[in-house]
Each structure stands twice: as structure tokens, then as C-alpha cells.
Amino acid sequence: MAKSTLVDYKGFKEFLEGMAADRPHAIMLLCERAGKLCRVTWRDFADDVAARVEELKAEGKSCTAILCDGSYECVREIFAANIAGLQIAMLDAAVNDMMLGQLLPYVDADTLWCTNPERAKTLSNALVGTKVDGAGRILFFTSGTTSRQKAVTLTDSSLMAAAFNGSSTLPIESGDVLLCVLPLGHVFGFVCGLLWPLLSGATVALGRGGRHVFDDWTYFHPTVTSVVPILLEHLLRRDLVNPELHTILVGAGDCSPERLEEAKARGIRVSFGYGLTETSSGVAISMGDNPFAMTVCDGCEITLAEDGEVLIKSDESMMQGYYKLPADTAEVLVDGVLHTGDLGSFDEDGNLHIKGRKKEVLVMPGGNKIFLPEYEQQIAEELGTSEIAVVLRRGMPVLVLDDLKTEAREAVLGRLKGAMQNWERSQQLADVVELGRELPRTASGKIQRWMIEAELDQRWNALKNLGKKEEPAAPAEEETPEE
């Protein structure tokens, strides 16, 4: 296998035309269609896109919302809509219709692409009649860790720049096959599951959907993949990875040391990537033995604020802003520098280490703070499960579990007694709550804390009105610690 010569393409049209001219008979995509494995060449795909471009131009629409399902037709539609001059809103097909009905007017969608005709008919009522001049713009929604989702305005140029930066830092070879199992409606999945391998000259195998997420590995025999941590944990724990797999790019979170050791023992290289929707995906990737020590990608500049916040300057891959939200944009993008809200540090070799989110800090009434990543990790280790979340209720930390199984609250608190001895009194858990279902997560595996808090609010208010349960009592006032 040989490394493909990287070209810094400035947009999808140039990218597709260049690859089709240089590698017309090379296999671009592997996908299953009508129950059969299909091999799609660059030339075939370019011709198919060209035909679809003419159809879209004839329709005369200005903004298409694409319900990304990871299919071949979905990939074709994305390229064709961009080349045809439409603004594109990338939406996850797993999002429910009620939420989609709110998002479609916000992004000014006047047409919708969806493989389900009945669903498309239902959602057509939410389409707008006005036109926008959004050629080249591609909107991705933020990960949804807050109740208010925002569309990030990217372009085909910024996405290609991000793919080029990533391919330059972590190249893969032209003979590699990357299995794409991440949602294309999220920027990590789109760039690191599609553009990065294609730009490197590798073949992309389009996963066959949720029902096949654990058997696609033996169906496509990939050599590379990009995943979120929770999927990596499942794959290694269930011994599902195929023997040909040699490289895994992990984004959007952490992974247990045990699983990383398992991957290493199998001869699999695990690299972690760091990036945001606002930067068109990755800006740093780990290259050495320590997967958490990340090299800053070419074309990106990362510095730290006084409080450790990660600041990013990346002219070519930076967002244009949050769609129709100039005030929100101004809060985080200052003189071309993105204030990420992430906390980080640099080691002596200049590698970036991400510590967590500034917002993942619970502030106690007395001023003491709980840094959730470390706090929750201690709890997870004691209980032997990662399905936990800690939220603040009336100034006191409460542990939320998906299922208490056969244990009572008191038993869980008893198991954590040793760990709690190392915490300040105000930092010790006041209660344990069973959610009764899987903890809500974003597509990238991040806990949606706001959804848990909203559900607990409803539950506790209902019980309180019935006189059956009160919320945990507010803690006694503590002296504010000296600055």
C-alpha cells in the first residue's frame, strides 16, 4: 500500500473532479445496495453526482435539509446539493419529527431529502417558502449538550481544510478501507468518517445502519475506523473487531485504560482526536504512544487562556458563525479566535491534553467546586460502571444511575464511602437516583445533563405535589473560601 499524494482541494467540486481525473477506476465507496456488496469507483460516483446536480438545478430550490442516514444516496445528495449551489442543513435521521419540525424553519429549508416518503410528506409542512443565498454553506448542529441547539455555519472549503489538516497529521494509505459507522449529520462523522479517508485515497465502507453496527466488521473487513469512545468500549468488550483492523481514531471523549491496553495487545493503534463543530472537526490528533497527548494539526494554532481554556485560531477551517445568531457567535469567536469552553494543558513536548469542559464544573453554595470528569471517574471506578452522571439539586450533588438493579440507595452510598472521605463535606453525594433507562447521550456519546435535570425536575415536582417526596434538603450555609 502507498500513501496518496495529498492535494489541498478548496471545495467539493474541485475535490470530486480532481479525484475522478487522477483515480477514475479506484474504489471510492463500498456499500450494500439491494442486498449486494457494491464497489463504486470515483468515475462512477462523479457521473452519478453530475446527473443529480442537473436535477437539483432544475428544481430551483435554495436550501435543502438532508436527513443523513449514511447511505450511498445520502453521500451523493450531499455532494450534488453543494455543487448545485444549495445551502445544506445536515440533520441526523435519528432525530424525532417534532424536533425536526422546529429545526427546518430555523435553517430556512425549502426542500427536504429523505429516504422515507411518508416521513418526508409529514415534514413538508415545516418547509419555508423564502429563498436564501447560501451557496457553499453547510450547516451542522452542535452536539446537543444544552437544551438550545445551534446550527454552525461551515462551508465545503472549511470542511476540506479540516480533512486536509487531519490527513497531513495522521495519514492513512491508499489501500486502506475505513468503515464509516458514525452519523454523517455530525461533523466528526462527516469529516473523519468520510472526507479524511477519501482525501487520503482510501476506500470508505458505508456502514449498513444500527442493526449491523456489530457485524459490519466481518462484512467489510476494514483496516481503519473512526468511532466515539462508547462504541470502542463495546467493540473491544464483545471481541467484535476484525483482524485486519490496525488503526482507530477516537473522538469526542475518553476511554478506559483497560480497553486501550486491549487494543494495543491486538496490534491496533488508537489515536485520539480533538475538535469541535465550530472548527469543522479535528484540530489536534495524538501521534505517539500516549493517546491523550495530541499534536496540534497543521493550519491550526492553539493557546491557553489564564484559566486554562483552550483557544483556537484556524482561519481556513473556522466556522463563519452560528446561523442567524450573531450575539451567540460574538460570545465565543473573538477576533478570529474561538473560545472553546474546554480546559487543557500542554506537556513538556508541546502536546495538548484536554481536561474537560469549563461548564462541567458544579459550583457549591459556599464557592467550592466539583470538577465532574475527575469526580465521576472516581465514582465509576468504585461502582464498576460508566453509566453515571452527577447533577446539582438545591446546591447538593446527586448521583444518577441508569439502573439501581438490586441495590438500595444506601448500599450505593456505602460503597462510595471510602471515595467520599477524600472530598469536602459539600462535595459529598446527597442522594442516589435511578433514572430507569439509559442515560441520554448525544450522538458522540456525551451525557446530556440538561435532559437528566429536566426529567428530575418533573419527577420531583410531581412527587412533591403528591406529598410523597421532597427534594434533598439544601445544605447549611458554608463560609465562602478565601480567594
mmCIF file with all atom_site columns, C-alpha atoms in Angstrom, residues 287-474:
data_model
loop_
_atom_site.group_PDB
_atom_site.id
_atom_site.type_symbol
_atom_site.label_atom_id
_atom_site.label_alt_id
_atom_site.label_comp_id
_atom_site.label_asym_id
_atom_site.label_entity_id
_atom_site.label_seq_id
_atom_site.pdbx_PDB_ins_code
_atom_site.Cartn_x
_atom_site.Cartn_y
_atom_site.Cartn_z
_atom_site.occupancy
_atom_site.B_iso_or_equiv
_atom_site.pdbx_formal_charge
_atom_site.auth_seq_id
_atom_site.auth_comp_id
_atom_site.auth_asym_id
_atom_site.auth_atom_id
_atom_site.pdbx_PDB_model_num
ATOM 1   C CA . MET A 1 287 ? 0.574   10.580 17.304 1.00 0.00 ? 287 MET A CA 1
ATOM 2   C CA . GLY A 1 288 ? 2.719   8.855  19.924 1.00 0.00 ? 288 GLY A CA 1
ATOM 3   C CA . ASP A 1 289 ? 2.315   6.084  22.489 1.00 0.00 ? 289 ASP A CA 1
ATOM 4   C CA . ASN A 1 290 ? 0.158   8.233  24.758 1.00 0.00 ? 290 ASN A CA 1
ATOM 5   C CA . PRO A 1 291 ? -3.238  8.553  23.023 1.00 0.00 ? 291 PRO A CA 1
ATOM 6   C CA . PHE A 1 292 ? -4.180  11.522 25.211 1.00 0.00 ? 292 PHE A CA 1
ATOM 7   C CA . ALA A 1 293 ? -1.139  13.624 24.200 1.00 0.00 ? 293 ALA A CA 1
ATOM 8   C CA . MET A 1 294 ? -2.256  15.308 20.992 1.00 0.00 ? 294 MET A CA 1
ATOM 9   C CA . THR A 1 295 ? -0.252  17.035 18.284 1.00 0.00 ? 295 THR A CA 1
ATOM 10  C CA . VAL A 1 296 ? -1.788  20.267 17.015 1.00 0.00 ? 296 VAL A CA 1
ATOM 11  C CA . CYS A 1 297 ? -2.721  19.888 13.340 1.00 0.00 ? 297 CYS A CA 1
ATOM 12  C CA . ASP A 1 298 ? -1.033  21.939 10.654 1.00 0.00 ? 298 ASP A CA 1
ATOM 13  C CA . GLY A 1 299 ? -3.035  25.046 9.877  1.00 0.00 ? 299 GLY A CA 1
ATOM 14  C CA . CYS A 1 300 ? -4.250  25.375 13.484 1.00 0.00 ? 300 CYS A CA 1
ATOM 15  C CA . GLU A 1 301 ? -2.933  27.461 16.348 1.00 0.00 ? 301 GLU A CA 1
ATOM 16  C CA . ILE A 1 302 ? -3.895  26.581 19.929 1.00 0.00 ? 302 ILE A CA 1
ATOM 17  C CA . THR A 1 303 ? -3.157  28.659 23.018 1.00 0.00 ? 303 THR A CA 1
ATOM 18  C CA . LEU A 1 304 ? -4.475  28.637 26.583 1.00 0.00 ? 304 LEU A CA 1
ATOM 19  C CA . ALA A 1 305 ? -6.222  31.415 28.463 1.00 0.00 ? 305 ALA A CA 1
ATOM 20  C CA . GLU A 1 306 ? -5.211  32.227 32.040 1.00 0.00 ? 306 GLU A CA 1
ATOM 21  C CA . ASP A 1 307 ? -7.842  29.847 33.412 1.00 0.00 ? 307 ASP A CA 1
ATOM 22  C CA . GLY A 1 308 ? -6.706  27.041 31.092 1.00 0.00 ? 308 GLY A CA 1
ATOM 23  C CA . GLU A 1 309 ? -9.437  27.476 28.479 1.00 0.00 ? 309 GLU A CA 1
ATOM 24  C CA . VAL A 1 310 ? -8.422  26.203 25.041 1.00 0.00 ? 310 VAL A CA 1
ATOM 25  C CA . LEU A 1 311 ? -8.323  28.964 22.431 1.00 0.00 ? 311 LEU A CA 1
ATOM 26  C CA . ILE A 1 312 ? -8.188  28.058 18.732 1.00 0.00 ? 312 ILE A CA 1
ATOM 27  C CA . LYS A 1 313 ? -7.254  30.061 15.667 1.00 0.00 ? 313 LYS A CA 1
ATOM 28  C CA . SER A 1 314 ? -7.723  28.252 12.362 1.00 0.00 ? 314 SER A CA 1
ATOM 29  C CA . ASP A 1 315 ? -8.534  30.618 9.531  1.00 0.00 ? 315 ASP A CA 1
ATOM 30  C CA . GLU A 1 316 ? -9.351  28.017 6.876  1.00 0.00 ? 316 GLU A CA 1
ATOM 31  C CA . SER A 1 317 ? -11.442 25.589 8.955  1.00 0.00 ? 317 SER A CA 1
ATOM 32  C CA . MET A 1 318 ? -13.146 28.040 11.356 1.00 0.00 ? 318 MET A CA 1
ATOM 33  C CA . MET A 1 319 ? -16.912 28.474 11.250 1.00 0.00 ? 319 MET A CA 1
ATOM 34  C CA . GLN A 1 320 ? -18.478 31.584 9.779  1.00 0.00 ? 320 GLN A CA 1
ATOM 35  C CA . GLY A 1 321 ? -20.645 31.748 12.895 1.00 0.00 ? 321 GLY A CA 1
ATOM 36  C CA . TYR A 1 322 ? -23.813 30.358 14.448 1.00 0.00 ? 322 TYR A CA 1
ATOM 37  C CA . TYR A 1 323 ? -26.591 30.568 11.879 1.00 0.00 ? 323 TYR A CA 1
ATOM 38  C CA . LYS A 1 324 ? -28.706 33.706 12.423 1.00 0.00 ? 324 LYS A CA 1
ATOM 39  C CA . LEU A 1 325 ? -27.291 34.092 15.952 1.00 0.00 ? 325 LEU A CA 1
ATOM 40  C CA . PRO A 1 326 ? -24.728 36.935 15.797 1.00 0.00 ? 326 PRO A CA 1
ATOM 41  C CA . ALA A 1 327 ? -24.760 37.573 19.552 1.00 0.00 ? 327 ALA A CA 1
ATOM 42  C CA . ASP A 1 328 ? -24.000 33.920 20.310 1.00 0.00 ? 328 ASP A CA 1
ATOM 43  C CA . THR A 1 329 ? -21.218 33.998 17.721 1.00 0.00 ? 329 THR A CA 1
ATOM 44  C CA . ALA A 1 330 ? -19.662 37.102 19.261 1.00 0.00 ? 330 ALA A CA 1
ATOM 45  C CA . GLU A 1 331 ? -19.541 35.413 22.673 1.00 0.00 ? 331 GLU A CA 1
ATOM 46  C CA . VAL A 1 332 ? -17.201 32.640 21.507 1.00 0.00 ? 332 VAL A CA 1
ATOM 47  C CA . LEU A 1 333 ? -15.470 33.943 18.360 1.00 0.00 ? 333 LEU A CA 1
ATOM 48  C CA . VAL A 1 334 ? -13.367 36.994 19.204 1.00 0.00 ? 334 VAL A CA 1
ATOM 49  C CA . ASP A 1 335 ? -11.041 38.438 16.560 1.00 0.00 ? 335 ASP A CA 1
ATOM 50  C CA . GLY A 1 336 ? -10.960 35.095 14.785 1.00 0.00 ? 336 GLY A CA 1
ATOM 51  C CA . VAL A 1 337 ? -10.111 33.157 17.964 1.00 0.00 ? 337 VAL A CA 1
ATOM 52  C CA . LEU A 1 338 ? -12.570 30.536 19.214 1.00 0.00 ? 338 LEU A CA 1
ATOM 53  C CA . HIS A 1 339 ? -13.074 30.365 22.974 1.00 0.00 ? 339 HIS A CA 1
ATOM 54  C CA . THR A 1 340 ? -13.929 26.679 23.219 1.00 0.00 ? 340 THR A CA 1
ATOM 55  C CA . GLY A 1 341 ? -15.098 26.295 26.819 1.00 0.00 ? 341 GLY A CA 1
ATOM 56  C CA . ASP A 1 342 ? -12.718 23.319 27.101 1.00 0.00 ? 342 ASP A CA 1
ATOM 57  C CA . LEU A 1 343 ? -9.925  23.149 29.639 1.00 0.00 ? 343 LEU A CA 1
ATOM 58  C CA . GLY A 1 344 ? -6.496  21.950 28.581 1.00 0.00 ? 344 GLY A CA 1
ATOM 59  C CA . SER A 1 345 ? -2.769  21.972 29.182 1.00 0.00 ? 345 SER A CA 1
ATOM 60  C CA . PHE A 1 346 ? 0.441   21.423 27.257 1.00 0.00 ? 346 PHE A CA 1
ATOM 61  C CA . ASP A 1 347 ? 3.098   18.928 28.303 1.00 0.00 ? 347 ASP A CA 1
ATOM 62  C CA . GLU A 1 348 ? 6.836   19.486 28.017 1.00 0.00 ? 348 GLU A CA 1
ATOM 63  C CA . ASP A 1 349 ? 6.803   18.162 24.442 1.00 0.00 ? 349 ASP A CA 1
ATOM 64  C CA . GLY A 1 350 ? 4.140   20.649 23.370 1.00 0.00 ? 350 GLY A CA 1
ATOM 65  C CA . ASN A 1 351 ? 1.343   18.083 23.189 1.00 0.00 ? 351 ASN A CA 1
ATOM 66  C CA . LEU A 1 352 ? -2.179  19.151 24.077 1.00 0.00 ? 352 LEU A CA 1
ATOM 67  C CA . HIS A 1 353 ? -4.086  17.409 26.877 1.00 0.00 ? 353 HIS A CA 1
ATOM 68  C CA . ILE A 1 354 ? -7.834  18.047 27.291 1.00 0.00 ? 354 ILE A CA 1
ATOM 69  C CA . LYS A 1 355 ? -9.023  18.064 30.901 1.00 0.00 ? 355 LYS A CA 1
ATOM 70  C CA . GLY A 1 356 ? -12.723 18.644 30.435 1.00 0.00 ? 356 GLY A CA 1
ATOM 71  C CA . ARG A 1 357 ? -15.321 21.360 29.995 1.00 0.00 ? 357 ARG A CA 1
ATOM 72  C CA . LYS A 1 358 ? -15.450 24.599 31.928 1.00 0.00 ? 358 LYS A CA 1
ATOM 73  C CA . LYS A 1 359 ? -19.196 24.019 32.139 1.00 0.00 ? 359 LYS A CA 1
ATOM 74  C CA . GLU A 1 360 ? -18.623 20.542 33.588 1.00 0.00 ? 360 GLU A CA 1
ATOM 75  C CA . VAL A 1 361 ? -17.975 22.160 36.945 1.00 0.00 ? 361 VAL A CA 1
ATOM 76  C CA . LEU A 1 362 ? -20.598 22.168 39.689 1.00 0.00 ? 362 LEU A CA 1
ATOM 77  C CA . VAL A 1 363 ? -20.351 25.239 41.916 1.00 0.00 ? 363 VAL A CA 1
ATOM 78  C CA . MET A 1 364 ? -21.411 24.648 45.527 1.00 0.00 ? 364 MET A CA 1
ATOM 79  C CA . PRO A 1 365 ? -23.281 27.332 47.528 1.00 0.00 ? 365 PRO A CA 1
ATOM 80  C CA . GLY A 1 366 ? -20.122 28.014 49.544 1.00 0.00 ? 366 GLY A CA 1
ATOM 81  C CA . GLY A 1 367 ? -17.999 28.529 46.439 1.00 0.00 ? 367 GLY A CA 1
ATOM 82  C CA . ASN A 1 368 ? -16.338 25.113 46.372 1.00 0.00 ? 368 ASN A CA 1
ATOM 83  C CA . LYS A 1 369 ? -16.366 23.346 43.014 1.00 0.00 ? 369 LYS A CA 1
ATOM 84  C CA . ILE A 1 370 ? -16.693 19.813 41.724 1.00 0.00 ? 370 ILE A CA 1
ATOM 85  C CA . PHE A 1 371 ? -14.753 19.091 38.520 1.00 0.00 ? 371 PHE A CA 1
ATOM 86  C CA . LEU A 1 372 ? -17.070 16.496 37.034 1.00 0.00 ? 372 LEU A CA 1
ATOM 87  C CA . PRO A 1 373 ? -14.729 14.450 34.792 1.00 0.00 ? 373 PRO A CA 1
ATOM 88  C CA . GLU A 1 374 ? -12.444 13.513 37.707 1.00 0.00 ? 374 GLU A CA 1
ATOM 89  C CA . TYR A 1 375 ? -15.301 13.263 40.211 1.00 0.00 ? 375 TYR A CA 1
ATOM 90  C CA . GLU A 1 376 ? -17.388 10.968 38.032 1.00 0.00 ? 376 GLU A CA 1
ATOM 91  C CA . GLN A 1 377 ? -14.368 8.861  37.120 1.00 0.00 ? 377 GLN A CA 1
ATOM 92  C CA . GLN A 1 378 ? -13.774 8.039  40.800 1.00 0.00 ? 378 GLN A CA 1
ATOM 93  C CA . ILE A 1 379 ? -17.411 7.042  41.202 1.00 0.00 ? 379 ILE A CA 1
ATOM 94  C CA . ALA A 1 380 ? -17.345 4.964  38.014 1.00 0.00 ? 380 ALA A CA 1
ATOM 95  C CA . GLU A 1 381 ? -14.257 3.078  39.195 1.00 0.00 ? 381 GLU A CA 1
ATOM 96  C CA . GLU A 1 382 ? -15.818 2.339  42.586 1.00 0.00 ? 382 GLU A CA 1
ATOM 97  C CA . LEU A 1 383 ? -19.109 1.120  41.093 1.00 0.00 ? 383 LEU A CA 1
ATOM 98  C CA . GLY A 1 384 ? -17.635 -0.594 38.049 1.00 0.00 ? 384 GLY A CA 1
ATOM 99  C CA . THR A 1 385 ? -19.882 1.192  35.554 1.00 0.00 ? 385 THR A CA 1
ATOM 100 C CA . SER A 1 386 ? -19.586 4.225  33.315 1.00 0.00 ? 386 SER A CA 1
ATOM 101 C CA . GLU A 1 387 ? -23.372 4.718  33.177 1.00 0.00 ? 387 GLU A CA 1
ATOM 102 C CA . ILE A 1 388 ? -23.430 7.504  35.748 1.00 0.00 ? 388 ILE A CA 1
ATOM 103 C CA . ALA A 1 389 ? -23.985 11.231 35.886 1.00 0.00 ? 389 ALA A CA 1
ATOM 104 C CA . VAL A 1 390 ? -23.759 13.758 38.701 1.00 0.00 ? 390 VAL A CA 1
ATOM 105 C CA . VAL A 1 391 ? -26.086 16.758 38.752 1.00 0.00 ? 391 VAL A CA 1
ATOM 106 C CA . LEU A 1 392 ? -26.720 19.530 41.272 1.00 0.00 ? 392 LEU A CA 1
ATOM 107 C CA . ARG A 1 393 ? -30.011 19.621 43.169 1.00 0.00 ? 393 ARG A CA 1
ATOM 108 C CA . ARG A 1 394 ? -30.624 22.532 45.558 1.00 0.00 ? 394 ARG A CA 1
ATOM 109 C CA . GLY A 1 395 ? -26.889 23.003 45.930 1.00 0.00 ? 395 GLY A CA 1
ATOM 110 C CA . MET A 1 396 ? -26.083 19.341 46.591 1.00 0.00 ? 396 MET A CA 1
ATOM 111 C CA . PRO A 1 397 ? -24.514 16.745 44.256 1.00 0.00 ? 397 PRO A CA 1
ATOM 112 C CA . VAL A 1 398 ? -26.804 13.851 43.342 1.00 0.00 ? 398 VAL A CA 1
ATOM 113 C CA . LEU A 1 399 ? -25.677 10.679 41.608 1.00 0.00 ? 399 LEU A CA 1
ATOM 114 C CA . VAL A 1 400 ? -27.910 9.483  38.751 1.00 0.00 ? 400 VAL A CA 1
ATOM 115 C CA . LEU A 1 401 ? -27.706 5.845  37.618 1.00 0.00 ? 401 LEU A CA 1
ATOM 116 C CA . ASP A 1 402 ? -29.473 4.210  34.731 1.00 0.00 ? 402 ASP A CA 1
ATOM 117 C CA . ASP A 1 403 ? -30.486 1.284  36.958 1.00 0.00 ? 403 ASP A CA 1
ATOM 118 C CA . LEU A 1 404 ? -30.005 0.541  40.641 1.00 0.00 ? 404 LEU A CA 1
ATOM 119 C CA . LYS A 1 405 ? -30.530 -3.160 39.906 1.00 0.00 ? 405 LYS A CA 1
ATOM 120 C CA . THR A 1 406 ? -30.938 -4.869 43.266 1.00 0.00 ? 406 THR A CA 1
ATOM 121 C CA . GLU A 1 407 ? -29.082 -2.276 45.342 1.00 0.00 ? 407 GLU A CA 1
ATOM 122 C CA . ALA A 1 408 ? -30.730 0.330  47.520 1.00 0.00 ? 408 ALA A CA 1
ATOM 123 C CA . ARG A 1 409 ? -29.585 3.947  47.589 1.00 0.00 ? 409 ARG A CA 1
ATOM 124 C CA . GLU A 1 410 ? -27.967 3.402  50.968 1.00 0.00 ? 410 GLU A CA 1
ATOM 125 C CA . ALA A 1 411 ? -25.972 0.451  49.638 1.00 0.00 ? 411 ALA A CA 1
ATOM 126 C CA . VAL A 1 412 ? -24.602 2.503  46.742 1.00 0.00 ? 412 VAL A CA 1
ATOM 127 C CA . LEU A 1 413 ? -23.643 5.348  49.064 1.00 0.00 ? 413 LEU A CA 1
ATOM 128 C CA . GLY A 1 414 ? -21.989 2.800  51.343 1.00 0.00 ? 414 GLY A CA 1
ATOM 129 C CA . ARG A 1 415 ? -19.842 1.504  48.503 1.00 0.00 ? 415 ARG A CA 1
ATOM 130 C CA . LEU A 1 416 ? -18.741 5.082  47.794 1.00 0.00 ? 416 LEU A CA 1
ATOM 131 C CA . LYS A 1 417 ? -17.983 5.912  51.426 1.00 0.00 ? 417 LYS A CA 1
ATOM 132 C CA . GLY A 1 418 ? -14.254 5.409  51.007 1.00 0.00 ? 418 GLY A CA 1
ATOM 133 C CA . ALA A 1 419 ? -14.036 7.683  47.996 1.00 0.00 ? 419 ALA A CA 1
ATOM 134 C CA . MET A 1 420 ? -16.178 10.348 49.649 1.00 0.00 ? 420 MET A CA 1
ATOM 135 C CA . GLN A 1 421 ? -13.782 10.596 52.577 1.00 0.00 ? 421 GLN A CA 1
ATOM 136 C CA . ASN A 1 422 ? -11.396 12.393 50.235 1.00 0.00 ? 422 ASN A CA 1
ATOM 137 C CA . TRP A 1 423 ? -13.990 15.025 49.274 1.00 0.00 ? 423 TRP A CA 1
ATOM 138 C CA . GLU A 1 424 ? -15.040 18.161 51.078 1.00 0.00 ? 424 GLU A CA 1
ATOM 139 C CA . ARG A 1 425 ? -18.294 17.869 53.019 1.00 0.00 ? 425 ARG A CA 1
ATOM 140 C CA . SER A 1 426 ? -20.165 19.985 50.472 1.00 0.00 ? 426 SER A CA 1
ATOM 141 C CA . GLN A 1 427 ? -18.845 17.774 47.655 1.00 0.00 ? 427 GLN A CA 1
ATOM 142 C CA . GLN A 1 428 ? -20.187 14.528 49.103 1.00 0.00 ? 428 GLN A CA 1
ATOM 143 C CA . LEU A 1 429 ? -23.180 12.902 47.434 1.00 0.00 ? 429 LEU A CA 1
ATOM 144 C CA . ALA A 1 430 ? -26.515 13.721 48.979 1.00 0.00 ? 430 ALA A CA 1
ATOM 145 C CA . ASP A 1 431 ? -28.596 11.098 47.185 1.00 0.00 ? 431 ASP A CA 1
ATOM 146 C CA . VAL A 1 432 ? -28.673 8.404  44.519 1.00 0.00 ? 432 VAL A CA 1
ATOM 147 C CA . VAL A 1 433 ? -31.415 8.403  41.891 1.00 0.00 ? 433 VAL A CA 1
ATOM 148 C CA . GLU A 1 434 ? -32.415 5.725  39.422 1.00 0.00 ? 434 GLU A CA 1
ATOM 149 C CA . LEU A 1 435 ? -33.361 7.118  36.020 1.00 0.00 ? 435 LEU A CA 1
ATOM 150 C CA . GLY A 1 436 ? -34.895 3.815  34.952 1.00 0.00 ? 436 GLY A CA 1
ATOM 151 C CA . ARG A 1 437 ? -33.493 3.918  31.424 1.00 0.00 ? 437 ARG A CA 1
ATOM 152 C CA . GLU A 1 438 ? -30.247 4.520  29.582 1.00 0.00 ? 438 GLU A CA 1
ATOM 153 C CA . LEU A 1 439 ? -28.709 7.883  30.350 1.00 0.00 ? 439 LEU A CA 1
ATOM 154 C CA . PRO A 1 440 ? -29.417 10.299 27.481 1.00 0.00 ? 440 PRO A CA 1
ATOM 155 C CA . ARG A 1 441 ? -26.368 10.944 25.326 1.00 0.00 ? 441 ARG A CA 1
ATOM 156 C CA . THR A 1 442 ? -25.533 12.882 22.199 1.00 0.00 ? 442 THR A CA 1
ATOM 157 C CA . ALA A 1 443 ? -24.536 11.023 19.034 1.00 0.00 ? 443 ALA A CA 1
ATOM 158 C CA . SER A 1 444 ? -20.917 11.463 20.085 1.00 0.00 ? 444 SER A CA 1
ATOM 159 C CA . GLY A 1 445 ? -21.552 9.772  23.445 1.00 0.00 ? 445 GLY A CA 1
ATOM 160 C CA . LYS A 1 446 ? -21.608 12.844 25.705 1.00 0.00 ? 446 LYS A CA 1
ATOM 161 C CA . ILE A 1 447 ? -24.055 12.838 28.611 1.00 0.00 ? 447 ILE A CA 1
ATOM 162 C CA . GLN A 1 448 ? -26.960 15.224 28.040 1.00 0.00 ? 448 GLN A CA 1
ATOM 163 C CA . ARG A 1 449 ? -27.018 16.538 31.593 1.00 0.00 ? 449 ARG A CA 1
ATOM 164 C CA . TRP A 1 450 ? -29.703 19.096 30.844 1.00 0.00 ? 450 TRP A CA 1
ATOM 165 C CA . MET A 1 451 ? -32.130 16.331 29.859 1.00 0.00 ? 451 MET A CA 1
ATOM 166 C CA . ILE A 1 452 ? -31.492 14.479 33.115 1.00 0.00 ? 452 ILE A CA 1
ATOM 167 C CA . GLU A 1 453 ? -32.002 17.662 35.127 1.00 0.00 ? 453 GLU A CA 1
ATOM 168 C CA . ALA A 1 454 ? -35.239 18.427 33.295 1.00 0.00 ? 454 ALA A CA 1
ATOM 169 C CA . GLU A 1 455 ? -36.581 14.925 33.932 1.00 0.00 ? 455 GLU A CA 1
ATOM 170 C CA . LEU A 1 456 ? -35.656 15.069 37.622 1.00 0.00 ? 456 LEU A CA 1
ATOM 171 C CA . ASP A 1 457 ? -37.353 18.451 37.902 1.00 0.00 ? 457 ASP A CA 1
ATOM 172 C CA . GLN A 1 458 ? -40.580 16.996 36.532 1.00 0.00 ? 458 GLN A CA 1
ATOM 173 C CA . ARG A 1 459 ? -40.353 13.863 38.681 1.00 0.00 ? 459 ARG A CA 1
ATOM 174 C CA . TRP A 1 460 ? -39.563 15.619 41.953 1.00 0.00 ? 460 TRP A CA 1
ATOM 175 C CA . ASN A 1 461 ? -42.177 18.340 41.412 1.00 0.00 ? 461 ASN A CA 1
ATOM 176 C CA . ALA A 1 462 ? -44.835 15.712 40.747 1.00 0.00 ? 462 ALA A CA 1
ATOM 177 C CA . LEU A 1 463 ? -43.927 13.724 43.844 1.00 0.00 ? 463 LEU A CA 1
ATOM 178 C CA . LYS A 1 464 ? -43.724 16.846 45.952 1.00 0.00 ? 464 LYS A CA 1
ATOM 179 C CA . ASN A 1 465 ? -47.202 17.901 44.866 1.00 0.00 ? 465 ASN A CA 1
ATOM 180 C CA . LEU A 1 466 ? -48.456 14.469 45.918 1.00 0.00 ? 466 LEU A CA 1
ATOM 181 C CA . GLY A 1 467 ? -46.712 14.831 49.268 1.00 0.00 ? 467 GLY A CA 1
ATOM 182 C CA . LYS A 1 468 ? -44.680 11.662 48.699 1.00 0.00 ? 468 LYS A CA 1
ATOM 183 C CA . LYS A 1 469 ? -41.181 13.017 48.418 1.00 0.00 ? 469 LYS A CA 1
ATOM 184 C CA . GLU A 1 470 ? -39.204 16.147 48.986 1.00 0.00 ? 470 GLU A CA 1
ATOM 185 C CA . GLU A 1 471 ? -36.043 17.150 47.194 1.00 0.00 ? 471 GLU A CA 1
ATOM 186 C CA . PRO A 1 472 ? -32.814 16.795 49.155 1.00 0.00 ? 472 PRO A CA 1
ATOM 187 C CA . ALA A 1 473 ? -32.630 19.461 51.822 1.00 0.00 ? 473 ALA A CA 1
ATOM 188 C CA . ALA A 1 474 ? -30.452 22.415 50.925 1.00 0.00 ? 474 ALA A CA 1
#
